[in-house]
């Protein structure tokens, strides 16, 4: 059965798991992983593949995987990519999605976390790039700056972030505006270097190179 992204986004079971997963991460002190994050990842993953001329179905599967990619956090933050992939399999199979489509979605979900991730498919690569580029001040829940850890400080300092896709030059650019009074550029790389290396591999999977621009200066 052809399951659409709209069916996924309106599914009450999936929405419940996203909400409950974010509640767990709130209790652990993590940045926002609720509907704002997963929707942004879904939209960006679809846009990446659209800009690179991939099929409409690949685009939609990337949107689906992006929306569901963090549901495993409802089980535990540790290994949430793998538990999320297993959860997604059960949900999508129950909905009657075609096995080939299920495989594409759960492969992307199971390969999005930097500790175990590999851009093994174009959809997985798009999810990695969309997920790791979502750095923004609005994801910080802690309102007391004195209690900020480095993750809070870095996210809070990022006033604008975006992925620029240039198919002609074959470059994907993460363009950031950072308030350096709140966070040094080196602090960003201290916690996100592994993620940025993963983004480079994901871009290569898509036939692109990965670049980082911070405050209008080319960093990578």
XYZ file of N, CA, C and O in Angstrom:
880
model
N 0.838 -1.190 0.000
C 0.000 0.000 0.000
C 0.885 1.257 0.000
O 1.911 1.299 0.675
N 0.447 2.256 -0.764
C 1.168 3.524 -0.837
C 0.756 4.395 0.346
O -0.321 4.978 0.349
N 1.612 4.465 1.359
C 1.351 5.294 2.532
C 1.975 6.661 2.303
O 3.136 6.773 1.919
N 1.198 7.719 2.541
C 1.670 9.067 2.284
C 2.232 9.715 3.543
O 1.954 9.288 4.681
N 2.985 10.775 3.341
C 3.532 11.532 4.471
C 2.417 12.143 5.309
O 2.526 12.228 6.541
N 1.341 12.555 4.670
C 0.228 13.149 5.411
C -0.442 12.127 6.320
O -0.880 12.464 7.434
N -0.527 10.887 5.861
C -1.069 9.833 6.722
C -0.189 9.621 7.949
O -0.695 9.381 9.055
N 1.111 9.697 7.762
C 2.048 9.529 8.876
C 1.904 10.674 9.866
O 1.821 10.469 11.082
N 1.854 11.901 9.356
C 1.812 13.076 10.226
C 0.504 13.174 11.011
O 0.475 13.762 12.101
N -0.553 12.600 10.469
C -1.849 12.672 11.151
C -2.139 11.435 11.991
O -3.183 11.361 12.651
N -1.212 10.476 11.992
C -1.428 9.229 12.731
C -1.306 9.487 14.236
O -0.242 9.914 14.710
N -2.348 9.222 15.016
C -2.307 9.535 16.454
C -1.290 8.697 17.228
O -0.747 9.166 18.241
N -1.027 7.481 16.776
C -0.037 6.633 17.453
C 1.351 7.246 17.314
O 2.095 7.386 18.297
N 1.703 7.624 16.102
C 3.020 8.216 15.857
C 3.156 9.531 16.611
O 4.190 9.804 17.234
N 2.126 10.342 16.599
C 2.169 11.627 17.299
C 2.342 11.428 18.806
O 3.055 12.184 19.472
N 1.705 10.405 19.335
C 1.857 10.104 20.765
C 3.287 9.731 21.096
O 3.858 10.214 22.099
N 3.910 8.888 20.272
C 5.285 8.478 20.539
C 6.252 9.652 20.427
O 7.217 9.751 21.195
N 6.014 10.547 19.471
C 6.866 11.731 19.346
C 6.745 12.589 20.602
O 7.746 13.045 21.176
N 5.513 12.799 21.063
C 5.285 13.617 22.243
C 5.910 12.993 23.485
O 6.594 13.679 24.268
N 5.702 11.696 23.672
C 6.220 11.023 24.862
C 7.749 10.920 24.825
O 8.410 11.014 25.864
N 8.310 10.740 23.631
C 9.767 10.708 23.497
C 10.365 12.048 23.897
O 11.385 12.121 24.600
N 9.719 13.124 23.478
C 10.223 14.454 23.824
C 10.094 14.716 25.321
O 10.954 15.380 25.913
N 9.052 14.192 25.937
C 8.905 14.340 27.390
C 10.055 13.670 28.128
O 10.576 14.201 29.114
N 10.469 12.514 27.639
C 11.604 11.822 28.249
C 12.880 12.643 28.099
O 13.681 12.768 29.044
N 13.087 13.206 26.919
C 14.292 14.008 26.688
C 14.258 15.303 27.488
O 15.308 15.801 27.914
N 13.070 15.843 27.706
C 12.942 17.015 28.572
C 13.409 16.686 29.979
O 14.148 17.456 30.610
N 12.989 15.523 30.483
C 13.391 15.095 31.823
C 14.903 14.900 31.923
O 15.495 15.107 32.995
N 15.529 14.531 30.804
C 16.973 14.315 30.787
C 17.751 15.597 30.535
O 18.988 15.594 30.582
N 17.040 16.686 30.229
C 17.707 17.963 30.005
C 18.181 18.201 28.590
O 19.013 19.081 28.350
N 17.644 17.447 27.636
C 18.041 17.608 26.237
C 17.293 18.761 25.576
O 16.256 19.213 26.065
N 17.822 19.197 24.447
C 17.151 20.220 23.653
C 15.865 19.650 23.055
O 15.625 18.439 23.073
N 15.049 20.535 22.503
C 13.750 20.169 21.953
C 13.864 19.139 20.831
O 14.633 19.292 19.898
N 13.079 18.050 20.971
C 13.004 17.010 19.952
C 11.551 16.706 19.598
O 11.224 15.596 19.196
N 10.690 17.693 19.738
C 9.261 17.479 19.535
C 8.865 17.760 18.090
O 9.654 17.603 17.167
N 7.636 18.219 17.904
C 7.088 18.354 16.553
C 7.820 19.401 15.720
O 7.943 19.249 14.503
N 8.321 20.446 16.357
C 9.068 21.457 15.601
C 10.311 20.838 14.968
O 10.606 21.073 13.785
N 11.029 20.037 15.743
C 12.258 19.415 15.231
C 11.963 18.385 14.156
O 12.542 18.422 13.065
N 11.060 17.449 14.440
C 10.844 16.363 13.477
C 10.194 16.879 12.194
O 10.461 16.357 11.108
N 9.366 17.906 12.304
C 8.777 18.489 11.106
C 9.839 19.174 10.263
O 9.847 19.045 9.027
N 10.742 19.893 10.919
C 11.827 20.555 10.187
C 12.708 19.524 9.486
O 13.089 19.705 8.324
N 13.038 18.440 10.173
C 13.862 17.397 9.571
C 13.142 16.773 8.379
O 13.739 16.535 7.325
N 11.856 16.518 8.534
C 11.068 15.936 7.442
C 11.057 16.840 6.215
O 11.295 16.394 5.083
N 10.800 18.115 6.435
C 10.732 19.082 5.329
C 12.094 19.234 4.655
O 12.196 19.254 3.412
N 13.142 19.340 5.462
C 14.480 19.539 4.907
C 14.968 18.310 4.144
O 15.591 18.432 3.085
N 14.705 17.122 4.684
C 15.138 15.893 4.011
C 14.464 15.772 2.649
O 15.110 15.419 1.648
N 13.177 16.078 2.608
C 12.454 16.049 1.334
C 13.025 17.086 0.368
O 13.245 16.796 -0.821
N 13.307 18.286 0.876
C 13.828 19.361 0.021
C 15.200 19.007 -0.552
O 15.482 19.286 -1.721
N 16.038 18.392 0.250
C 17.370 18.005 -0.224
C 17.260 17.095 -1.437
O 17.903 17.316 -2.467
N 16.428 16.060 -1.318
C 16.298 15.107 -2.421
C 15.577 15.730 -3.616
O 15.875 15.392 -4.766
N 14.646 16.639 -3.363
C 13.969 17.337 -4.461
C 14.976 18.198 -5.231
O 14.998 18.183 -6.471
N 15.812 18.943 -4.507
C 16.796 19.814 -5.149
C 17.806 19.013 -5.966
O 18.362 19.507 -6.952
N 18.039 17.770 -5.559
C 19.015 16.925 -6.248
C 18.372 16.010 -7.279
O 19.018 15.114 -7.826
N 17.090 16.221 -7.540
C 16.424 15.521 -8.631
C 16.064 14.076 -8.373
O 15.845 13.311 -9.324
N 15.949 13.698 -7.103
C 15.530 12.333 -6.803
C 14.033 12.182 -7.030
O 13.297 13.160 -7.115
N 13.566 10.946 -7.103
C 12.167 10.680 -7.431
C 11.230 11.215 -6.349
O 11.623 11.398 -5.192
N 9.983 11.447 -6.749
C 8.990 11.945 -5.799
C 8.768 10.958 -4.658
O 8.537 11.373 -3.516
N 8.841 9.669 -4.950
C 8.644 8.691 -3.876
C 9.807 8.705 -2.900
O 9.605 8.616 -1.683
N 11.037 8.845 -3.399
C 12.186 8.966 -2.495
C 12.036 10.198 -1.614
O 12.339 10.151 -0.419
N 11.576 11.273 -2.203
C 11.362 12.500 -1.434
C 10.346 12.264 -0.317
O 10.548 12.685 0.834
N 9.249 11.578 -0.653
C 8.208 11.351 0.343
C 8.674 10.388 1.427
O 8.366 10.575 2.611
N 9.438 9.378 1.058
C 9.958 8.444 2.057
C 10.941 9.144 2.985
O 11.002 8.840 4.187
N 11.719 10.079 2.449
C 12.614 10.866 3.296
C 11.800 11.725 4.265
O 12.169 11.872 5.444
N 10.700 12.276 3.787
C 9.813 13.070 4.647
C 9.237 12.201 5.767
O 9.183 12.616 6.938
N 8.826 10.997 5.426
C 8.282 10.066 6.421
C 9.346 9.685 7.441
O 9.119 9.721 8.658
N 10.517 9.310 6.963
C 11.606 8.923 7.865
C 12.012 10.088 8.759
O 12.279 9.904 9.954
N 12.042 11.296 8.181
C 12.397 12.466 8.976
C 11.407 12.723 10.091
O 11.789 13.061 11.219
N 10.137 12.540 9.807
C 9.108 12.776 10.818
C 9.182 11.737 11.937
O 8.946 12.053 13.110
N 9.563 10.502 11.603
C 9.558 9.415 12.588
C 10.926 9.148 13.203
O 11.047 8.285 14.075
N 11.958 9.881 12.803
C 13.320 9.452 13.109
C 13.665 9.406 14.593
O 14.552 8.657 15.001
N 12.963 10.160 15.434
C 13.336 10.219 16.850
C 12.380 9.497 17.787
O 12.489 9.638 19.011
N 11.447 8.699 17.257
C 10.472 8.060 18.148
C 11.121 7.075 19.112
O 10.577 6.799 20.174
N 12.290 6.556 18.768
C 12.966 5.604 19.648
C 13.376 6.181 20.985
O 13.644 5.436 21.943
N 13.403 7.501 21.090
C 13.725 8.129 22.375
C 12.694 7.828 23.443
O 12.961 8.015 24.634
N 11.516 7.360 23.032
C 10.505 6.984 24.021
C 10.946 5.735 24.779
O 10.497 5.493 25.914
N 11.830 4.936 24.179
C 12.366 3.746 24.844
C 13.557 4.132 25.702
O 13.607 3.860 26.906
N 14.539 4.771 25.082
C 15.740 5.226 25.774
C 16.544 6.068 24.802
O 16.523 5.810 23.592
N 17.263 7.045 25.326
C 18.123 7.847 24.452
C 19.214 6.982 23.829
O 19.565 7.154 22.653
N 19.737 6.055 24.616
C 20.770 5.151 24.106
C 20.181 4.251 23.028
O 19.105 3.664 23.213
N 20.864 4.177 21.900
C 20.440 3.319 20.784
C 19.043 3.679 20.269
O 18.316 2.813 19.779
N 18.679 4.953 20.360
C 17.320 5.332 19.958
C 17.101 5.195 18.455
O 15.963 5.029 18.015
N 18.171 5.236 17.671
C 18.002 5.061 16.228
C 17.542 3.640 15.910
O 16.636 3.433 15.094
N 18.151 2.673 16.580
C 17.790 1.273 16.327
C 16.409 0.926 16.881
O 15.593 0.291 16.200
N 16.136 1.362 18.121
C 14.807 1.074 18.679
C 13.730 1.809 17.883
O 12.634 1.276 17.668
N 14.038 3.013 17.413
C 13.078 3.751 16.597
C 12.796 3.067 15.273
O 11.657 3.064 14.788
N 13.833 2.478 14.686
C 13.648 1.758 13.424
C 12.737 0.543 13.619
O 11.863 0.267 12.781
N 12.925 -0.163 14.730
C 12.088 -1.334 15.018
C 10.639 -0.897 15.270
O 9.686 -1.530 14.790
N 10.474 0.189 16.018
C 9.125 0.716 16.250
C 8.467 1.128 14.936
O 7.294 0.834 14.696
N 9.238 1.804 14.088
C 8.697 2.256 12.803
C 8.287 1.072 11.937
O 7.256 1.119 11.254
N 9.078 0.002 11.973
C 8.716 -1.198 11.210
C 7.345 -1.714 11.632
O 6.478 -1.985 10.790
N 7.134 -1.816 12.931
C 5.862 -2.348 13.425
C 4.696 -1.445 13.009
O 3.652 -1.928 12.549
N 4.875 -0.148 13.155
C 3.807 0.799 12.820
C 3.493 0.763 11.327
O 2.331 0.667 10.919
N 4.531 0.862 10.509
C 4.333 0.937 9.061
C 3.813 -0.378 8.491
O 2.983 -0.387 7.577
N 4.282 -1.493 9.044
C 3.782 -2.799 8.617
C 2.299 -2.929 8.960
O 1.499 -3.419 8.157
N 1.935 -2.470 10.149
C 0.539 -2.512 10.577
C -0.331 -1.628 9.682
O -1.501 -1.953 9.418
N 0.233 -0.524 9.187
C -0.505 0.373 8.299
C -0.608 -0.189 6.883
O -1.380 0.323 6.073
N 0.176 -1.222 6.580
C 0.106 -1.846 5.266
C 1.056 -1.274 4.230
O 0.871 -1.509 3.026
N 2.081 -0.568 4.675
C 3.042 -0.003 3.729
C 3.791 -1.124 3.010
O 4.055 -2.183 3.591
N 4.144 -0.882 1.761
C 4.902 -1.855 0.980
C 6.244 -2.150 1.660
O 6.915 -1.229 2.151
N 6.651 -3.418 1.697
C 7.904 -3.794 2.360
C 9.129 -3.028 1.859
O 10.007 -2.665 2.650
N 9.193 -2.764 0.562
C 10.349 -2.032 0.030
C 10.404 -0.615 0.591
O 11.489 -0.116 0.935
N 9.239 0.017 0.725
C 9.190 1.358 1.296
C 9.536 1.328 2.786
O 10.252 2.204 3.292
N 9.020 0.319 3.486
C 9.351 0.171 4.907
C 10.859 0.043 5.080
O 11.459 0.693 5.951
N 11.465 -0.782 4.262
C 12.906 -0.999 4.359
C 13.668 0.313 4.183
O 14.621 0.602 4.927
N 13.255 1.120 3.207
C 13.932 2.398 2.974
C 13.796 3.325 4.183
O 14.756 4.013 4.566
N 12.625 3.350 4.778
C 12.383 4.242 5.917
C 13.165 3.794 7.151
O 13.846 4.602 7.792
N 13.087 2.504 7.490
C 13.740 2.065 8.729
C 15.260 2.045 8.591
O 15.979 2.224 9.575
N 15.756 1.876 7.368
C 17.199 1.988 7.149
C 17.667 3.402 7.460
O 18.697 3.602 8.123
N 16.917 4.387 7.007
C 17.278 5.785 7.268
C 17.184 6.110 8.750
O 18.082 6.755 9.315
N 16.123 5.668 9.402
C 15.966 5.931 10.836
C 17.091 5.265 11.629
O 17.683 5.866 12.519
N 17.394 4.033 11.295
C 18.411 3.287 12.024
C 19.833 3.763 11.803
O 20.749 3.353 12.505
N 20.008 4.672 10.835
C 21.348 5.166 10.515
C 21.477 6.686 10.662
O 22.293 7.304 9.987
N 20.698 7.294 11.566
C 20.756 8.759 11.672
C 21.570 9.263 12.858
O 21.996 10.427 12.871
N 21.803 8.432 13.866
C 22.515 8.900 15.061
C 24.013 8.801 14.852
O 24.526 7.761 14.416
N 24.739 9.870 15.191
C 26.157 9.945 14.826
C 27.018 8.849 15.428
O 28.093 8.534 14.913
N 26.577 8.237 16.510
C 27.388 7.196 17.149
C 27.421 5.898 16.339
O 28.376 5.125 16.441
N 26.395 5.680 15.548
C 26.321 4.438 14.762
C 25.939 4.690 13.309
O 25.807 3.734 12.542
N 25.782 5.944 12.923
C 25.205 6.272 11.615
C 26.159 6.013 10.460
O 27.372 6.182 10.575
N 25.569 5.625 9.351
C 26.258 5.515 8.072
C 25.281 5.957 6.980
O 24.124 5.518 6.980
N 25.692 6.810 6.057
C 24.798 7.213 4.964
C 24.711 6.115 3.909
O 25.261 6.216 2.819
N 23.988 5.051 4.259
C 23.959 3.853 3.421
C 22.991 3.974 2.240
O 22.970 3.113 1.369
N 22.194 5.025 2.230
C 21.265 5.271 1.123
C 21.102 6.772 0.960
O 21.480 7.553 1.848
N 20.521 7.178 -0.157
C 20.274 8.609 -0.361
C 19.304 9.144 0.680
O 19.440 10.277 1.153
N 18.302 8.349 1.038
C 17.335 8.784 2.047
C 18.013 8.934 3.397
O 17.806 9.930 4.108
N 18.853 7.979 3.754
C 19.590 8.076 5.017
C 20.488 9.304 5.027
O 20.587 10.014 6.034
N 21.146 9.572 3.915
C 22.021 10.746 3.812
C 21.227 12.034 4.006
O 21.675 12.962 4.700
N 20.050 12.108 3.407
C 19.210 13.304 3.538
C 18.755 13.503 4.979
O 18.718 14.642 5.482
N 18.405 12.411 5.658
C 17.993 12.494 7.066
C 19.145 12.987 7.928
O 18.974 13.838 8.815
N 20.339 12.468 7.702
C 21.517 12.898 8.467
C 21.733 14.399 8.314
O 21.903 15.128 9.302
N 21.740 14.880 7.087
C 21.983 16.296 6.837
C 20.882 17.169 7.441
O 21.170 18.216 8.055
N 19.648 16.755 7.293
C 18.536 17.542 7.820
C 18.551 17.568 9.348
O 18.314 18.612 9.970
N 18.839 16.436 9.958
C 18.827 16.331 11.420
C 19.975 17.109 12.041
O 19.782 17.899 12.970
N 21.180 16.924 11.534
C 22.362 17.529 12.156
C 22.463 19.028 11.885
O 23.223 19.720 12.561
N 21.720 19.528 10.922
C 21.762 20.956 10.638
C 20.731 21.741 11.450
O 20.717 22.982 11.399
N 19.884 21.049 12.206
C 18.857 21.746 12.988
C 19.440 22.203 14.324
O 19.198 21.618 15.373
N 20.228 23.254 14.248
C 20.827 23.878 15.425
C 20.240 25.276 15.518
O 20.366 26.073 14.597
N 19.580 25.604 16.632
C 18.903 26.893 16.741
C 18.587 27.198 18.199
O 18.435 26.291 19.027
N 18.490 28.474 18.489
C 18.280 28.911 19.871
C 16.939 28.444 20.427
O 16.810 28.202 21.635
N 15.937 28.292 19.573
C 14.609 27.920 20.047
C 14.529 26.473 20.521
O 13.515 26.070 21.099
N 15.585 25.683 20.289
C 15.584 24.305 20.784
C 16.006 24.222 22.251
O 15.868 23.172 22.876
N 16.534 25.317 22.803
C 16.997 25.321 24.186
C 15.812 25.504 25.119
O 15.054 26.468 24.997
N 15.631 24.581 26.046
C 14.514 24.657 26.987
C 14.897 25.426 28.253
O 14.090 26.122 28.841
N 16.137 25.227 28.679
C 16.599 25.854 29.911
C 16.636 27.373 29.735
O 17.323 27.889 28.863
N 15.909 28.088 30.560
C 15.842 29.539 30.450
C 16.847 30.256 31.355
O 16.951 31.480 31.315
N 17.563 29.493 32.159
C 18.555 30.070 33.070
C 19.944 29.895 32.462
O 20.511 28.808 32.482
N 20.512 30.976 31.945
C 21.803 30.883 31.272
C 22.907 30.400 32.200
O 23.887 29.789 31.755
N 22.771 30.668 33.478
C 23.798 30.244 34.431
C 23.894 28.727 34.518
O 24.933 28.185 34.915
N 22.820 28.055 34.151
C 22.797 26.588 34.215
C 23.071 25.941 32.858
O 22.997 24.717 32.731
N 23.378 26.739 31.840
C 23.624 26.192 30.513
C 24.821 25.250 30.524
O 25.870 25.571 31.092
N 24.660 24.070 29.884
C 25.842 23.275 29.552
C 26.296 23.707 28.162
O 25.710 24.609 27.556
N 27.340 23.073 27.640
C 27.885 23.532 26.358
C 26.891 23.358 25.221
O 26.817 24.179 24.308
N 26.046 22.305 25.290
C 25.046 22.108 24.242
C 24.013 23.238 24.255
O 23.635 23.760 23.204
N 23.566 23.615 25.465
C 22.633 24.731 25.580
C 23.273 26.011 25.055
O 22.649 26.772 24.304
N 24.516 26.243 25.443
C 25.190 27.485 25.075
C 25.364 27.599 23.564
O 25.128 28.650 22.974
N 25.767 26.493 22.942
C 25.984 26.521 21.496
C 24.669 26.701 20.754
O 24.560 27.541 19.848
N 23.650 25.935 21.116
C 22.364 26.065 20.438
C 21.781 27.461 20.639
O 21.230 28.055 19.707
N 21.913 27.992 21.843
C 21.355 29.310 22.131
C 22.053 30.398 21.323
O 21.437 31.405 20.947
N 23.333 30.191 21.062
C 24.118 31.195 20.337
C 23.808 31.210 18.844
O 24.090 32.198 18.160
N 23.231 30.123 18.319
C 22.941 30.058 16.885
C 21.633 30.788 16.606
O 20.552 30.325 16.961
N 21.750 31.934 15.973
C 20.584 32.775 15.710
C 19.927 32.442 14.371
O 18.761 32.768 14.155
N 20.684 31.823 13.477
C 20.109 31.410 12.195
C 20.904 30.247 11.660
O 22.131 30.203 11.786
N 20.209 29.280 11.099
C 20.888 28.150 10.459
C 20.089 27.729 9.238
O 18.858 27.833 9.223
N 20.785 27.289 8.228
C 20.103 26.836 7.022
C 21.018 26.015 6.152
O 22.252 26.170 6.201
N 20.418 25.127 5.382
C 21.157 24.322 4.413
C 20.925 24.898 3.022
O 19.781 25.006 2.580
N 21.988 25.277 2.376
C 21.901 25.763 1.001
C 22.352 24.642 0.064
O 23.456 24.109 0.217
N 21.503 24.290 -0.891
C 21.790 23.212 -1.835
C 22.107 23.827 -3.188
O 21.272 24.550 -3.746
N 23.282 23.562 -3.714
C 23.680 24.091 -5.021
C 24.018 22.921 -5.941
O 25.163 22.456 -5.982
N 23.009 22.415 -6.681
C 23.249 21.253 -7.542
C 24.292 21.504 -8.628
O 25.024 20.585 -9.004
N 24.361 22.739 -9.134
C 25.311 23.034 -10.209
C 26.749 22.947 -9.715
O 27.618 22.375 -10.379
N 27.011 23.535 -8.571
C 28.367 23.494 -7.993
C 28.604 22.211 -7.213
O 29.722 21.938 -6.790
N 27.524 21.449 -6.993
C 27.579 20.200 -6.229
C 28.086 20.449 -4.806
O 28.965 19.742 -4.297
N 27.506 21.452 -4.174
C 27.889 21.819 -2.811
C 26.647 21.941 -1.937
O 25.656 22.564 -2.338
N 26.708 21.345 -0.751
C 25.705 21.543 0.288
C 26.374 22.346 1.393
O 27.388 21.918 1.948
N 25.822 23.515 1.713
C 26.442 24.417 2.672
C 25.563 24.587 3.906
O 24.381 24.942 3.786
N 26.140 24.340 5.065
C 25.482 24.675 6.331
C 25.878 26.104 6.666
O 27.057 26.385 6.926
N 24.909 26.998 6.617
C 25.160 28.426 6.810
C 24.619 28.840 8.177
O 23.407 28.792 8.420
N 25.525 29.251 9.077
C 25.156 29.582 10.450
C 25.475 31.033 10.776
O 26.489 31.571 10.317
N 24.614 31.625 11.578
C 24.920 32.906 12.197
C 24.982 32.675 13.701
O 23.993 32.241 14.304
N 26.156 32.918 14.282
C 26.395 32.634 15.693
C 26.734 33.932 16.425
O 27.544 34.724 15.950
N 26.113 34.126 17.574
C 26.465 35.246 18.443
C 27.719 34.837 19.216
O 27.643 34.064 20.171
N 28.853 35.353 18.803
C 30.127 34.939 19.414
C 30.320 35.513 20.816
O 31.262 35.129 21.516
N 29.431 36.415 21.239
C 29.470 36.864 22.632
C 28.934 35.791 23.564
O 29.234 35.788 24.766
N 28.134 34.909 23.024
C 27.533 33.845 23.827
C 28.244 32.511 23.659
O 28.154 31.635 24.521
N 28.934 32.336 22.540
C 29.582 31.050 22.253
C 30.683 31.263 21.225
O 30.447 31.887 20.186
N 31.863 30.754 21.510
C 32.954 30.820 20.543
C 32.708 29.816 19.430
O 32.079 28.766 19.653
N 33.178 30.135 18.238
C 33.028 29.226 17.110
C 33.649 27.864 17.429
O 33.097 26.814 17.062
N 34.743 27.861 18.151
C 35.403 26.595 18.503
C 34.518 25.732 19.398
O 34.608 24.508 19.358
N 33.667 26.367 20.207
C 32.745 25.594 21.040
C 31.786 24.782 20.179
O 31.422 23.649 20.515
N 31.382 25.375 19.061
C 30.498 24.668 18.135
C 31.165 23.388 17.651
O 30.567 22.312 17.658
N 32.417 23.511 17.234
C 33.114 22.343 16.702
C 33.477 21.341 17.802
O 33.581 20.137 17.539
N 33.621 21.819 19.021
C 33.938 20.905 20.121
C 32.855 19.854 20.294
O 33.144 18.680 20.550
N 31.602 20.258 20.163
C 30.519 19.288 20.389
C 29.934 18.740 19.099
O 29.268 17.705 19.117
N 30.161 19.431 17.973
C 29.521 19.009 16.734
C 30.477 18.496 15.669
O 30.049 18.230 14.534
N 31.755 18.336 15.994
C 32.720 17.891 14.983
C 32.330 16.535 14.411
O 32.354 16.335 13.186
N 31.942 15.599 15.276
C 31.549 14.268 14.802
C 30.339 14.362 13.873
O 30.279 13.675 12.850
N 29.410 15.220 14.207
C 28.226 15.394 13.368
C 28.587 16.000 12.013
O 28.030 15.624 10.979
N 29.503 16.952 12.027
C 29.900 17.596 10.776
C 30.666 16.626 9.870
O 30.523 16.666 8.646
N 31.468 15.748 10.455
C 32.157 14.725 9.665
C 31.136 13.778 9.044
O 31.281 13.353 7.888
N 30.084 13.477 9.786
C 29.023 12.620 9.268
C 28.282 13.318 8.130
O 27.935 12.686 7.119
N 28.064 14.625 8.273
C 27.408 15.389 7.209
C 28.250 15.376 5.939
O 27.708 15.314 4.825
N 29.544 15.439 6.092
C 30.417 15.397 4.921
C 30.266 14.065 4.189
O 30.176 14.022 2.952
N 30.209 12.980 4.937
C 30.025 11.665 4.324
C 28.643 11.555 3.668
O 28.509 10.940 2.609
N 27.639 12.144 4.320
C 26.286 12.113 3.760
C 26.229 12.885 2.445
O 25.613 12.440 1.472
N 26.883 14.042 2.418
C 26.922 14.827 1.181
C 27.631 14.057 0.072
O 27.188 14.066 -1.082
N 28.717 13.392 0.429
C 29.450 12.595 -0.564
C 28.575 11.487 -1.119
O 28.638 11.167 -2.312
N 27.754 10.880 -0.284
C 26.832 9.836 -0.737
C 25.889 10.388 -1.811
O 25.529 9.684 -2.766
N 25.546 11.659 -1.683
C 24.633 12.308 -2.626
C 25.364 12.919 -3.811
O 24.757 13.612 -4.634
N 26.673 12.686 -3.891
C 27.454 13.225 -4.994
C 27.813 14.686 -4.824
O 28.093 15.389 -5.805
N 27.814 15.155 -3.579
C 28.057 16.557 -3.280
C 29.246 16.694 -2.332
O 29.714 15.719 -1.748
N 29.719 17.927 -2.170
C 30.689 18.234 -1.122
C 29.973 19.045 -0.045
O 28.957 19.698 -0.306
N 30.501 18.998 1.171
C 29.877 19.664 2.316
C 30.728 20.838 2.745
O 31.953 20.729 2.880
N 30.070 21.966 2.960
C 30.758 23.186 3.358
C 30.056 23.802 4.565
O 28.847 23.627 4.744
N 30.832 24.490 5.397
C 30.266 25.198 6.542
C 30.660 26.668 6.458
O 31.840 26.997 6.294
N 29.667 27.532 6.564
C 29.890 28.970 6.616
C 29.343 29.484 7.944
O 28.173 29.251 8.274
N 30.196 30.148 8.723
C 29.774 30.716 10.002
C 30.039 32.216 9.979
O 31.174 32.649 9.750
N 28.988 32.992 10.183
C 29.081 34.447 10.168
C 29.763 34.944 8.888
O 30.658 35.791 8.917
N 29.307 34.348 7.773
C 29.750 34.721 6.426
C 31.213 34.369 6.130
O 31.766 34.815 5.133
N 31.816 33.588 6.999
C 33.192 33.128 6.778
C 33.196 31.630 6.475
O 32.571 30.848 7.217
N 33.867 31.229 5.415
C 33.955 29.813 5.070
C 34.871 29.113 6.063
O 36.057 29.452 6.185
N 34.321 28.154 6.775
C 35.084 27.413 7.793
C 35.576 26.090 7.230
O 36.666 25.616 7.535
N 34.748 25.489 6.378
C 35.105 24.184 5.789
C 34.682 24.179 4.320
O 33.557 24.569 4.015
